[in-house]
Short mmCIF file of C-alpha atoms in Angstrom, two decimals:
data_model
loop_
_atom_site.label_atom_id
_atom_site.label_comp_id
_atom_site.label_asym_id
_atom_site.label_seq_id
_atom_site.Cartn_x
_atom_site.Cartn_y
_atom_site.Cartn_z
CA MET B 1 -52.54 36.58 -3.83
CA THR B 2 -52.42 40.37 -3.24
CA GLU B 3 -49.68 42.10 -4.94
CA PHE B 4 -48.25 45.49 -4.62
CA TYR B 5 -46.00 47.72 -6.71
CA GLY B 6 -42.42 48.19 -5.26
CA TYR B 7 -38.89 48.62 -6.11
CA ARG B 8 -36.56 45.36 -6.66
CA ARG B 9 -33.44 45.52 -4.70
CA ALA B 10 -30.21 43.62 -5.33
CA ASP B 11 -30.69 41.87 -2.01
CA GLY B 12 -33.55 41.46 0.46
CA ARG B 13 -37.12 42.53 0.42
CA PRO B 14 -38.59 44.95 -2.21
CA GLY B 15 -38.85 48.62 -1.18
CA ILE B 16 -42.21 50.52 -1.13
CA ARG B 17 -40.30 53.85 -1.40
CA ASN B 18 -37.16 54.78 -3.22
CA TYR B 19 -35.35 57.21 -1.01
CA VAL B 20 -31.78 58.53 -1.10
CA LEU B 21 -31.06 58.36 2.60
CA ILE B 22 -28.69 61.16 3.80
CA LEU B 23 -27.55 59.38 7.07
CA PRO B 24 -25.77 61.38 9.80
CA THR B 25 -23.68 58.97 11.85
CA SER B 26 -23.79 61.15 14.83
CA VAL B 27 -25.41 64.23 16.40
CA CYS B 28 -22.59 66.48 14.95
CA ALA B 29 -23.27 65.60 11.35
CA SER B 30 -26.96 66.01 11.75
CA ASP B 31 -27.61 69.54 10.56
CA VAL B 32 -25.20 68.97 7.54
CA ALA B 33 -26.98 65.89 6.54
CA ASN B 34 -30.44 67.78 6.62
CA ILE B 35 -29.10 70.62 4.66
CA ILE B 36 -27.89 68.15 2.03
CA ALA B 37 -31.32 66.39 2.13
CA SER B 38 -33.14 69.81 1.65
CA GLN B 39 -31.34 70.39 -1.59
CA VAL B 40 -32.17 67.23 -3.41
CA ASP B 41 -35.49 65.93 -4.41
CA GLY B 42 -36.07 62.37 -3.27
CA ALA B 43 -33.48 62.69 -0.45
CA VAL B 44 -34.57 62.16 3.07
CA SER B 45 -32.71 62.75 6.46
CA PHE B 46 -33.31 63.15 10.08
CA HIS B 47 -31.72 64.25 13.28
CA ASN B 48 -29.63 61.60 15.05
CA GLN B 49 -29.30 62.08 18.70
CA VAL B 50 -26.63 59.39 19.20
CA GLY B 51 -23.60 57.93 17.50
CA CYS B 52 -21.02 59.28 19.94
CA SER B 53 -20.14 59.68 23.62
CA GLN B 54 -21.77 56.46 24.48
CA VAL B 55 -20.95 53.28 26.26
CA THR B 56 -19.92 50.33 24.05
CA SER B 57 -23.37 48.51 24.36
CA ASP B 58 -25.21 51.72 23.47
CA LEU B 59 -22.78 52.51 20.67
CA GLU B 60 -23.39 49.01 19.19
CA MET B 61 -27.22 49.77 19.26
CA SER B 62 -26.50 53.18 17.54
CA PHE B 63 -24.27 51.18 14.85
CA ASP B 64 -27.08 48.66 14.46
CA PHE B 65 -29.83 51.31 13.77
CA GLU B 66 -27.62 53.17 11.32
CA VAL B 67 -26.83 50.20 9.37
CA GLY B 68 -30.31 48.93 9.58
CA PHE B 69 -31.63 52.28 8.32
CA ALA B 70 -29.12 52.15 5.37
CA ALA B 71 -30.20 48.50 4.56
CA ASN B 72 -33.89 49.20 4.77
CA PRO B 73 -35.59 48.12 1.50
CA ASN B 74 -37.21 51.69 1.15
CA VAL B 75 -33.76 53.15 0.67
CA TYR B 76 -32.26 53.09 -2.79
CA ALA B 77 -28.76 54.54 -1.80
CA VAL B 78 -27.02 56.25 1.05
CA VAL B 79 -24.96 59.31 1.67
CA LEU B 80 -23.20 58.88 4.97
CA VAL B 81 -22.44 62.08 6.74
CA SER B 82 -20.12 62.15 9.64
CA LEU B 83 -18.09 64.75 11.47
CA GLY B 84 -14.83 62.53 11.67
CA CYS B 85 -14.13 61.93 15.06
CA GLU B 86 -17.42 60.19 16.44
CA GLY B 87 -17.80 56.96 17.80
CA CYS B 88 -19.78 55.83 14.85
CA GLN B 89 -16.76 56.25 12.45
CA CYS B 90 -18.02 56.63 8.84
CA ASP B 91 -15.72 53.74 7.48
CA GLU B 92 -16.86 51.47 10.15
CA VAL B 93 -20.51 52.17 9.42
CA ALA B 94 -19.98 51.91 5.63
CA ASP B 95 -18.18 48.44 6.30
CA ARG B 96 -21.13 47.12 8.37
CA ILE B 97 -23.53 48.39 5.70
CA ALA B 98 -21.58 46.47 2.88
CA LYS B 99 -21.86 43.32 4.92
CA ARG B 100 -25.68 43.47 4.68
CA THR B 101 -26.30 44.97 1.30
CA SER B 102 -24.77 46.03 -2.03
CA LYS B 103 -26.62 49.13 -2.43
CA PRO B 104 -24.69 52.32 -3.37
CA VAL B 105 -23.05 54.14 -0.49
CA ALA B 106 -21.18 57.41 -0.50
CA LYS B 107 -19.15 58.97 2.32
CA VAL B 108 -18.91 62.58 3.46
CA ILE B 109 -16.61 63.35 6.45
CA ILE B 110 -16.98 66.96 7.52
CA GLN B 111 -13.49 67.42 9.07
CA GLU B 112 -11.93 65.84 5.71
CA ALA B 113 -14.03 67.94 3.68
CA ARG B 114 -12.73 71.03 5.17
CA GLY B 115 -15.89 72.33 6.84
CA THR B 116 -19.66 72.35 6.52
CA LEU B 117 -19.85 74.29 3.33
CA ARG B 118 -17.72 72.09 1.35
CA ALA B 119 -19.19 68.99 3.05
CA VAL B 120 -22.65 70.17 1.89
CA GLU B 121 -21.47 70.71 -1.67
CA LEU B 122 -19.86 67.15 -1.71
CA GLY B 123 -22.88 65.55 -0.12
CA VAL B 124 -25.42 67.37 -2.55
CA ARG B 125 -23.31 66.18 -5.57
CA TYR B 126 -23.46 62.53 -4.33
CA ALA B 127 -27.13 62.67 -3.55
CA LYS B 128 -28.27 64.23 -6.68
CA GLN B 129 -26.48 61.50 -8.65
CA PHE B 130 -28.12 58.84 -6.59
CA ALA B 131 -31.49 60.53 -6.92
CA ALA B 132 -31.11 60.65 -10.78
CA GLU B 133 -30.37 56.88 -10.68
CA ALA B 134 -33.32 56.21 -8.30
CA SER B 135 -35.73 58.06 -10.58
CA MET B 136 -34.96 55.69 -13.54
CA MET B 137 -36.17 52.69 -11.63
CA GLN B 138 -39.47 51.20 -12.66
CA LYS B 139 -41.81 49.67 -10.23
CA GLU B 140 -42.50 46.04 -10.28
CA LYS B 141 -45.27 43.79 -8.85
CA PHE B 142 -44.49 41.76 -5.73
CA PRO B 143 -46.57 39.45 -3.73
CA ILE B 144 -47.77 40.48 -0.32
CA THR B 145 -45.53 37.69 1.18
CA GLU B 146 -42.49 40.18 0.56
CA LEU B 147 -43.92 42.50 3.13
CA LEU B 148 -42.57 42.91 6.68
CA MET B 149 -45.08 45.19 8.72
CA ALA B 150 -44.22 46.88 11.88
CA THR B 151 -46.91 47.57 14.65
CA GLU B 152 -46.80 50.22 17.13
CA CYS B 153 -49.15 51.90 19.78
CA GLY B 154 -48.69 55.15 21.48
CA GLY B 155 -50.64 58.03 23.09
CA SER B 156 -52.89 55.00 24.28
CA ASP B 157 -56.35 55.29 25.76
CA PRO B 158 -59.02 52.74 26.41
CA THR B 159 -60.09 52.79 22.82
CA SER B 160 -56.66 51.40 21.72
CA GLY B 161 -57.29 48.15 23.39
CA LEU B 162 -61.05 48.19 22.43
CA ALA B 163 -60.72 48.93 18.72
CA ALA B 164 -57.58 50.10 17.11
CA ASN B 165 -55.24 47.46 18.35
CA ASN B 166 -57.86 44.67 17.60
CA VAL B 167 -58.03 45.89 14.06
CA ILE B 168 -54.18 45.96 13.70
CA GLY B 169 -54.10 42.48 15.50
CA ALA B 170 -56.67 41.16 12.88
CA LEU B 171 -54.56 42.68 10.13
CA SER B 172 -51.42 41.11 11.43
CA ASP B 173 -53.14 37.74 11.52
CA ARG B 174 -54.36 38.15 7.91
CA LEU B 175 -50.88 39.10 6.64
CA VAL B 176 -49.44 36.10 8.52
CA ASP B 177 -52.00 33.79 6.94
CA GLU B 178 -51.18 35.10 3.44
CA GLY B 179 -47.46 34.52 4.14
CA ALA B 180 -46.06 37.84 4.96
CA ALA B 181 -44.25 38.90 8.14
CA THR B 182 -45.24 41.27 11.08
CA ILE B 183 -43.51 42.66 14.00
CA LEU B 184 -44.99 43.12 17.61
CA SER B 185 -42.65 45.37 19.72
CA GLU B 186 -42.58 47.45 23.01
CA THR B 187 -41.25 45.13 25.48
CA PRO B 188 -42.32 47.06 28.61
CA GLU B 189 -45.82 46.89 27.42
CA PHE B 190 -45.81 43.16 27.59
CA ILE B 191 -45.44 43.24 31.38
CA GLY B 192 -48.19 41.25 33.11
CA GLY B 193 -49.16 39.62 29.67
CA GLU B 194 -45.78 38.20 28.80
CA HIS B 195 -46.91 34.65 29.65
CA LEU B 196 -49.58 34.86 26.94
CA LEU B 197 -47.15 35.79 24.33
CA ALA B 198 -44.54 33.17 25.59
CA GLU B 199 -47.43 30.44 25.24
CA ARG B 200 -47.77 31.35 21.63
CA ALA B 201 -43.84 30.65 20.90
CA VAL B 202 -43.23 28.05 18.37
CA THR B 203 -40.25 26.57 20.21
CA PRO B 204 -39.14 26.32 24.03
CA GLU B 205 -36.27 28.64 22.83
CA VAL B 206 -38.45 31.27 21.50
CA HIS B 207 -40.71 30.85 24.69
CA ASP B 208 -37.72 31.51 26.94
CA LYS B 209 -36.62 34.52 24.76
CA VAL B 210 -40.05 36.15 25.05
CA LEU B 211 -39.87 36.00 29.03
CA ASN B 212 -36.19 36.97 29.00
CA ILE B 213 -36.56 40.14 27.19
CA VAL B 214 -39.00 41.31 29.60
CA HIS B 215 -36.96 40.31 32.52
CA ARG B 216 -33.80 41.94 30.92
CA TYR B 217 -35.78 45.16 30.21
CA GLU B 218 -36.95 45.36 33.88
CA GLU B 219 -33.47 44.74 35.13
CA SER B 220 -31.87 47.35 32.71
CA VAL B 221 -34.14 50.06 34.25
CA ARG B 222 -33.47 48.79 37.66
CA ASN B 223 -29.78 48.77 37.08
CA ALA B 224 -29.65 52.17 35.37
CA CYS B 225 -31.77 54.18 37.85
CA GLY B 226 -32.82 51.80 40.74
CA GLU B 227 -36.47 52.00 39.91
CA ASP B 228 -39.26 49.36 39.32
CA ILE B 229 -40.73 49.59 35.80
CA ARG B 230 -43.95 48.24 37.21
CA SER B 231 -44.40 50.64 39.97
CA GLY B 232 -47.28 53.10 39.15
CA ASN B 233 -48.59 50.91 36.46
CA PRO B 234 -51.50 51.02 35.50
CA THR B 235 -51.07 54.85 35.85
CA PRO B 236 -53.79 56.90 37.66
CA GLY B 237 -54.91 58.14 34.07
CA ASN B 238 -55.07 54.54 32.93
CA LYS B 239 -57.25 53.61 35.95
CA ALA B 240 -59.41 56.82 35.56
CA GLY B 241 -59.81 55.75 31.88
CA GLY B 242 -61.07 52.36 32.91
CA ILE B 243 -58.02 50.00 32.96
CA THR B 244 -58.11 48.04 36.24
CA THR B 245 -54.95 45.94 36.24
CA LEU B 246 -51.67 45.82 34.62
CA GLU B 247 -52.63 42.45 32.88
CA GLU B 248 -55.68 44.36 31.34
CA LYS B 249 -53.32 47.13 30.16
CA SER B 250 -50.82 44.84 28.58
CA LEU B 251 -53.43 42.65 26.90
CA GLY B 252 -54.72 45.76 25.19
CA CYS B 253 -51.16 46.54 24.01
CA ILE B 254 -50.34 43.12 22.75
CA HIS B 255 -53.59 42.82 21.01
CA LYS B 256 -51.76 44.43 18.01
CA GLY B 257 -49.83 41.22 17.75
CA GLY B 258 -52.92 39.26 16.82
CA SER B 259 -53.16 35.74 17.67
CA ARG B 260 -50.69 33.86 15.45
CA PRO B 261 -47.73 31.78 16.74
CA ILE B 262 -44.58 33.82 17.76
CA THR B 263 -41.91 32.46 15.50
CA GLU B 264 -38.76 34.31 16.60
CA VAL B 265 -37.63 37.32 19.06
CA TYR B 266 -35.23 39.81 17.72
CA ASP B 267 -32.92 42.27 19.69
CA TYR B 268 -33.38 45.99 19.10
CA ALA B 269 -32.59 47.18 15.37
CA LYS B 270 -31.17 43.76 14.45
CA GLU B 271 -31.60 42.38 10.85
CA ILE B 272 -34.83 40.58 10.44
CA PRO B 273 -33.86 38.32 7.36
CA ALA B 274 -35.86 38.50 4.18
CA GLU B 275 -36.64 34.93 4.44
CA GLN B 276 -38.52 35.49 7.83
CA ARG B 277 -42.23 34.79 7.60
CA GLY B 278 -45.00 34.91 10.31
CA LEU B 279 -45.20 36.94 13.52
CA VAL B 280 -42.08 38.05 15.26
CA ILE B 281 -41.23 40.12 18.35
CA MET B 282 -38.55 42.85 18.50
CA ASP B 283 -37.25 44.02 21.95
CA THR B 284 -38.00 47.69 21.69
CA PRO B 285 -38.86 50.50 24.28
CA GLY B 286 -42.41 51.54 24.65
CA ASN B 287 -41.25 54.92 23.52
CA ASP B 288 -42.81 55.21 19.97
CA PRO B 289 -40.13 56.89 17.98
CA SER B 290 -37.37 54.63 19.28
CA SER B 291 -39.52 51.57 18.94
CA MET B 292 -40.20 52.40 15.25
CA THR B 293 -36.57 53.16 14.66
CA GLY B 294 -35.68 49.59 15.84
CA MET B 295 -38.24 48.00 13.42
CA ALA B 296 -37.25 50.06 10.47
CA ALA B 297 -33.74 49.13 11.14
CA GLY B 298 -34.92 45.61 11.20
CA GLY B 299 -36.10 46.00 7.64
CA ALA B 300 -39.78 46.74 8.07
CA GLN B 301 -41.07 48.57 5.00
CA VAL B 302 -44.29 49.84 6.62
CA CYS B 303 -45.64 50.50 9.93
CA VAL B 304 -49.28 50.56 11.41
CA PHE B 305 -49.71 52.55 14.57
CA SER B 306 -52.59 52.87 16.95
CA THR B 307 -53.17 55.90 18.89
CA GLY B 308 -55.87 56.96 21.35
CA ARG B 309 -54.94 60.48 22.28
CA GLY B 310 -53.60 61.23 18.78
CA THR B 311 -50.07 61.63 17.62
CA ALA B 312 -48.15 63.26 14.77
CA LEU B 313 -45.25 60.85 14.61
CA GLY B 314 -43.94 59.31 11.49
CA ASN B 315 -40.64 57.98 10.28
CA PRO B 316 -38.24 59.11 7.71
CA ILE B 317 -37.84 55.79 5.75
CA MET B 318 -40.76 53.70 6.85
CA PRO B 319 -44.38 55.01 5.95
CA VAL B 320 -46.53 54.97 9.18
CA ILE B 321 -50.44 54.38 8.91
CA LYS B 322 -51.90 55.78 12.00
CA ILE B 323 -55.23 54.48 13.21
CA THR B 324 -57.38 55.52 16.21
CA GLY B 325 -60.37 53.94 18.01
CA ASN B 326 -61.31 57.32 19.50
CA ALA B 327 -63.98 59.17 17.40
CA ASP B 328 -63.21 62.38 19.07
CA THR B 329 -59.49 62.27 18.42
CA PHE B 330 -59.99 61.39 14.64
CA ASP B 331 -62.11 64.33 14.53
CA LYS B 332 -59.72 66.53 15.98
CA MET B 333 -56.60 65.14 14.45
CA GLU B 334 -57.65 63.87 11.02
CA ASP B 335 -54.77 65.84 9.50
CA ASN B 336 -52.44 63.28 11.29
CA ILE B 337 -54.40 60.19 11.48
CA ASP B 338 -55.14 57.89 8.46
CA PHE B 339 -57.67 55.57 9.68
CA ASP B 340 -60.79 55.82 11.80
CA ALA B 341 -61.43 52.55 13.80
CA SER B 342 -63.92 54.10 16.17
CA ARG B 343 -66.57 52.72 13.84
CA TYR B 344 -66.19 49.50 15.55
CA ILE B 345 -67.03 51.16 18.87
CA LYS B 346 -70.02 52.94 17.21
CA GLY B 347 -71.27 49.46 16.15
CA THR B 348 -71.51 50.38 12.37
CA HIS B 349 -68.46 48.17 11.48
CA THR B 350 -67.10 44.76 12.57
CA ILE B 351 -63.42 44.23 13.28
CA GLU B 352 -63.21 41.92 10.03
CA GLU B 353 -64.72 44.77 7.86
CA LEU B 354 -62.17 47.36 9.36
CA ARG B 355 -59.32 44.79 9.10
CA ASP B 356 -60.11 44.34 5.26
CA GLU B 357 -60.47 48.19 4.81
CA LEU B 358 -56.99 48.69 6.56
CA TYR B 359 -55.58 45.97 4.44
CA ASN B 360 -56.48 48.00 1.43
CA VAL B 361 -55.02 51.09 2.94
CA LEU B 362 -51.91 49.12 3.60
CA VAL B 363 -51.64 47.94 0.09
CA GLU B 364 -52.33 51.40 -1.48
CA THR B 365 -49.52 52.83 0.82
CA CYS B 366 -47.07 50.18 -0.27
CA CYS B 367 -47.98 51.04 -3.82
CA GLY B 368 -46.99 54.68 -3.17
CA LYS B 369 -50.01 56.47 -1.61
CA GLN B 370 -48.60 58.83 0.95
CA THR B 371 -49.48 58.56 4.68
CA LYS B 372 -50.54 61.67 6.60
CA SER B 373 -47.23 61.84 8.23
CA GLU B 374 -45.31 61.65 5.00
CA ALA B 375 -47.40 64.31 3.42
CA LEU B 376 -46.55 66.63 6.37
CA GLY B 377 -42.94 65.69 6.46
CA ILE B 378 -42.80 64.29 9.92
CA ASN B 379 -39.37 62.58 10.21
CA GLU B 380 -38.61 62.56 13.84
CA ILE B 381 -36.79 59.56 15.24
CA ALA B 382 -35.22 58.41 18.62
CA VAL B 383 -32.90 55.65 19.47
CA MET B 384 -32.87 53.15 22.39
CA ARG B 385 -30.25 53.52 24.90
CA THR B 386 -29.54 52.27 28.48
CA CYS B 387 -27.03 54.69 29.58
CA ASN B 388 -26.29 58.43 29.89
CA TYR B 389 -23.92 59.99 27.44
CA VAL B 390 -20.17 59.67 28.57
CA MET D 1 -78.21 50.74 19.97
CA ILE D 2 -75.18 48.61 20.64
CA ASN D 3 -73.40 50.45 23.57
CA GLY D 4 -71.56 47.48 25.24
CA MET D 5 -68.29 46.14 23.58
CA PHE D 6 -68.08 42.37 24.15
CA ILE D 7 -64.68 41.30 22.76
CA ASP D 8 -64.37 37.35 23.40
CA PRO D 9 -67.14 34.88 24.04
CA LYS D 10 -65.21 34.13 27.32
CA ASP D 11 -65.41 37.41 28.57
CA CYS D 12 -67.53 38.16 31.83
CA VAL D 13 -67.49 42.00 31.23
CA VAL D 14 -68.36 44.52 28.50
CA THR D 15 -66.82 47.88 27.91
CA LEU D 16 -69.14 50.72 27.77
CA ALA D 17 -69.00 52.86 24.70
CA ALA D 18 -70.92 55.55 26.56
CA ALA D 19 -71.45 56.61 30.21
CA ALA D 20 -74.30 54.78 31.88
CA THR D 21 -76.44 55.28 35.07
CA PRO D 22 -78.51 52.79 37.04
CA GLY D 23 -81.51 51.84 35.14
CA ASP D 24 -79.97 52.24 31.65
CA LYS D 25 -79.85 49.25 29.43
CA VAL D 26 -76.52 48.01 27.95
CA CYS D 27 -76.80 46.13 24.66
CA TYR D 28 -73.95 43.94 23.24
CA VAL D 29 -73.59 41.21 20.80
CA ASP D 30 -72.34 37.83 21.92
CA GLU D 31 -71.47 35.52 18.99
CA GLY D 32 -74.01 37.13 16.74
CA VAL D 33 -76.87 37.23 19.52
CA ARG D 34 -78.00 40.55 20.83
CA LYS D 35 -78.05 40.60 24.66
CA GLU D 36 -79.13 43.35 27.06
CA VAL D 37 -78.32 43.93 30.67
CA GLU D 38 -79.75 46.54 33.12
CA VAL D 39 -77.12 48.77 34.64
CA LEU D 40 -76.83 48.76 38.45
CA ASP D 41 -74.18 51.24 39.02
CA ALA D 42 -72.88 54.68 37.72
CA ILE D 43 -70.23 53.59 35.12
CA PRO D 44 -68.14 55.99 33.18
CA ILE D 45 -67.32 55.79 29.45
CA TYR D 46 -64.87 53.04 28.45
CA HIS D 47 -65.24 51.24 32.03
CA LYS D 48 -66.30 47.77 32.38
CA MET D 49 -69.64 46.43 33.40
CA ALA D 50 -70.18 42.69 34.39
CA VAL D 51 -72.43 40.64 32.14
CA LYS D 52 -71.92 37.39 33.85
CA PRO D 53 -71.80 36.68 37.66
CA VAL D 54 -68.33 36.17 39.11
CA ALA D 55 -68.07 34.87 42.64
CA LYS D 56 -65.56 36.26 45.10
CA GLY D 57 -62.07 34.72 44.20
CA GLY D 58 -63.28 33.94 40.58
CA ARG D 59 -61.57 34.90 37.50
CA VAL D 60 -62.36 38.21 35.77
CA ILE D 61 -61.98 37.67 32.01
CA LYS D 62 -61.64 40.19 29.32
CA TYR D 63 -60.12 39.81 25.80
CA GLY D 64 -60.75 36.10 26.49
CA GLU D 65 -58.00 36.20 29.12
CA LEU D 66 -57.53 36.56 32.88
CA ILE D 67 -57.25 40.27 33.88
CA GLY D 68 -57.78 40.00 37.62
CA ILE D 69 -59.42 38.11 40.43
CA ALA D 70 -62.85 39.32 41.93
CA SER D 71 -62.34 40.67 45.40
CA GLN D 72 -66.08 40.46 46.14
CA ASP D 73 -69.11 38.66 44.53
CA ILE D 74 -70.08 40.51 41.30
CA ILE D 75 -73.24 40.36 39.42
CA PRO D 76 -74.36 41.41 35.99
CA GLY D 77 -74.88 45.12 35.74
CA GLN D 78 -72.22 46.03 38.19
CA HIS D 79 -69.25 48.09 37.39
CA VAL D 80 -66.15 46.16 37.24
CA HIS D 81 -63.05 48.06 38.46
CA THR D 82 -60.31 48.29 41.25
CA HIS D 83 -63.05 48.40 43.93
CA ASN D 84 -64.08 44.68 43.15
CA VAL D 85 -61.10 43.31 41.24
CA GLU D 86 -57.46 42.86 42.40
CA GLU D 87 -54.19 41.95 40.47
CA PRO D 88 -53.91 38.28 40.02
CA GLU D 89 -50.91 36.44 41.57
CA ARG D 90 -48.01 36.25 39.26
CA GLY D 91 -46.94 32.59 38.25
#
């Protein structure tokens, strides 16, 4: 049994990082949160584009992602930063966090702290105390079964379906076989291939959920803007690249979910319990940063992300290992991409060889090795929503 | 030199790792066996080439799964794309 060194948590899975998360509960608190994080070694933050002026269903997704980020195993403690009057009220976020985890949480409310300067001071004092506590933790060995791995693909080109997603799918299968859990995401990229995923469901209920999230996603786009999500898909660029039909495109995308049974379907940013094993689906957008946000909120400790064109993306709390099947892209963007899967296309390596190599990179990353996006401090996120701001 | 990517034993197409012109040879590996097909069309990089015949109305298989229906007879060596494959009916 493979093991990795991680951080034991009071509840849930072990962490592979030990962050103090400075969590802005709305747009209006984001700059203050980022200033606080910049002052404290070991603290991390991001820009939150939601959390206020949202319809109820969208605001609920914002609560879910914020609470999920706080509960993510890679986070040791949380400093909530809010303006004071936003939809995602600081106390409400804290109460919801407490229902999921007993980890330390402090609150900074800018309006109550009497402005940003005093809010920054208060937040820095909380954060440095948490960072000092976090620094005292010793890593422990955990079995690979404690891992929840997210998968993602973006900036796709034909090599994604030829090599990169195949390697990720093989890695997902290996992890599932070893007793870990993996997530397939990006609902709009199931379209045309959803029946194949549904056939792999372990129960009729999960089968219907797979088909339902695709239908629901299409309907939400049609209701929001009256457009057919299938129109123009595959795109002219996809076709020029060699993708003939929507089925072919979706098959390439869902390849990163491997071949194992689909055990459950989770809504966006909902908790994936620590007991969950096997392959699951999360209903997320095809948009990469918002999809990864949902999976990190679900509790994924690490993400493996395939790209054809090349991407710089990472995530503030979930290390992202990026892989490409495009030799030219790896050559041009090696600063951003961790793993070269084009060796399968060149014929020098098999999928199984690359799978095992990527598995080793995954374990090293879990043990603390920085990914390229971590080293460069790429922390952008986005959050799913169905409606304009109100 | 392996220049054709054959993904699943059920597939009837390979994906080319380099552009090809008529008369070129595409080599690929099918369950450990090296195979070769002569190219009949000009085919861009990462596009598909038939390695098994598919009759008009037959199933075009890639990734071991249905990706489309042949809109005309397809023979090994031909470019396989929107000109000879259509979207399958949705069930």
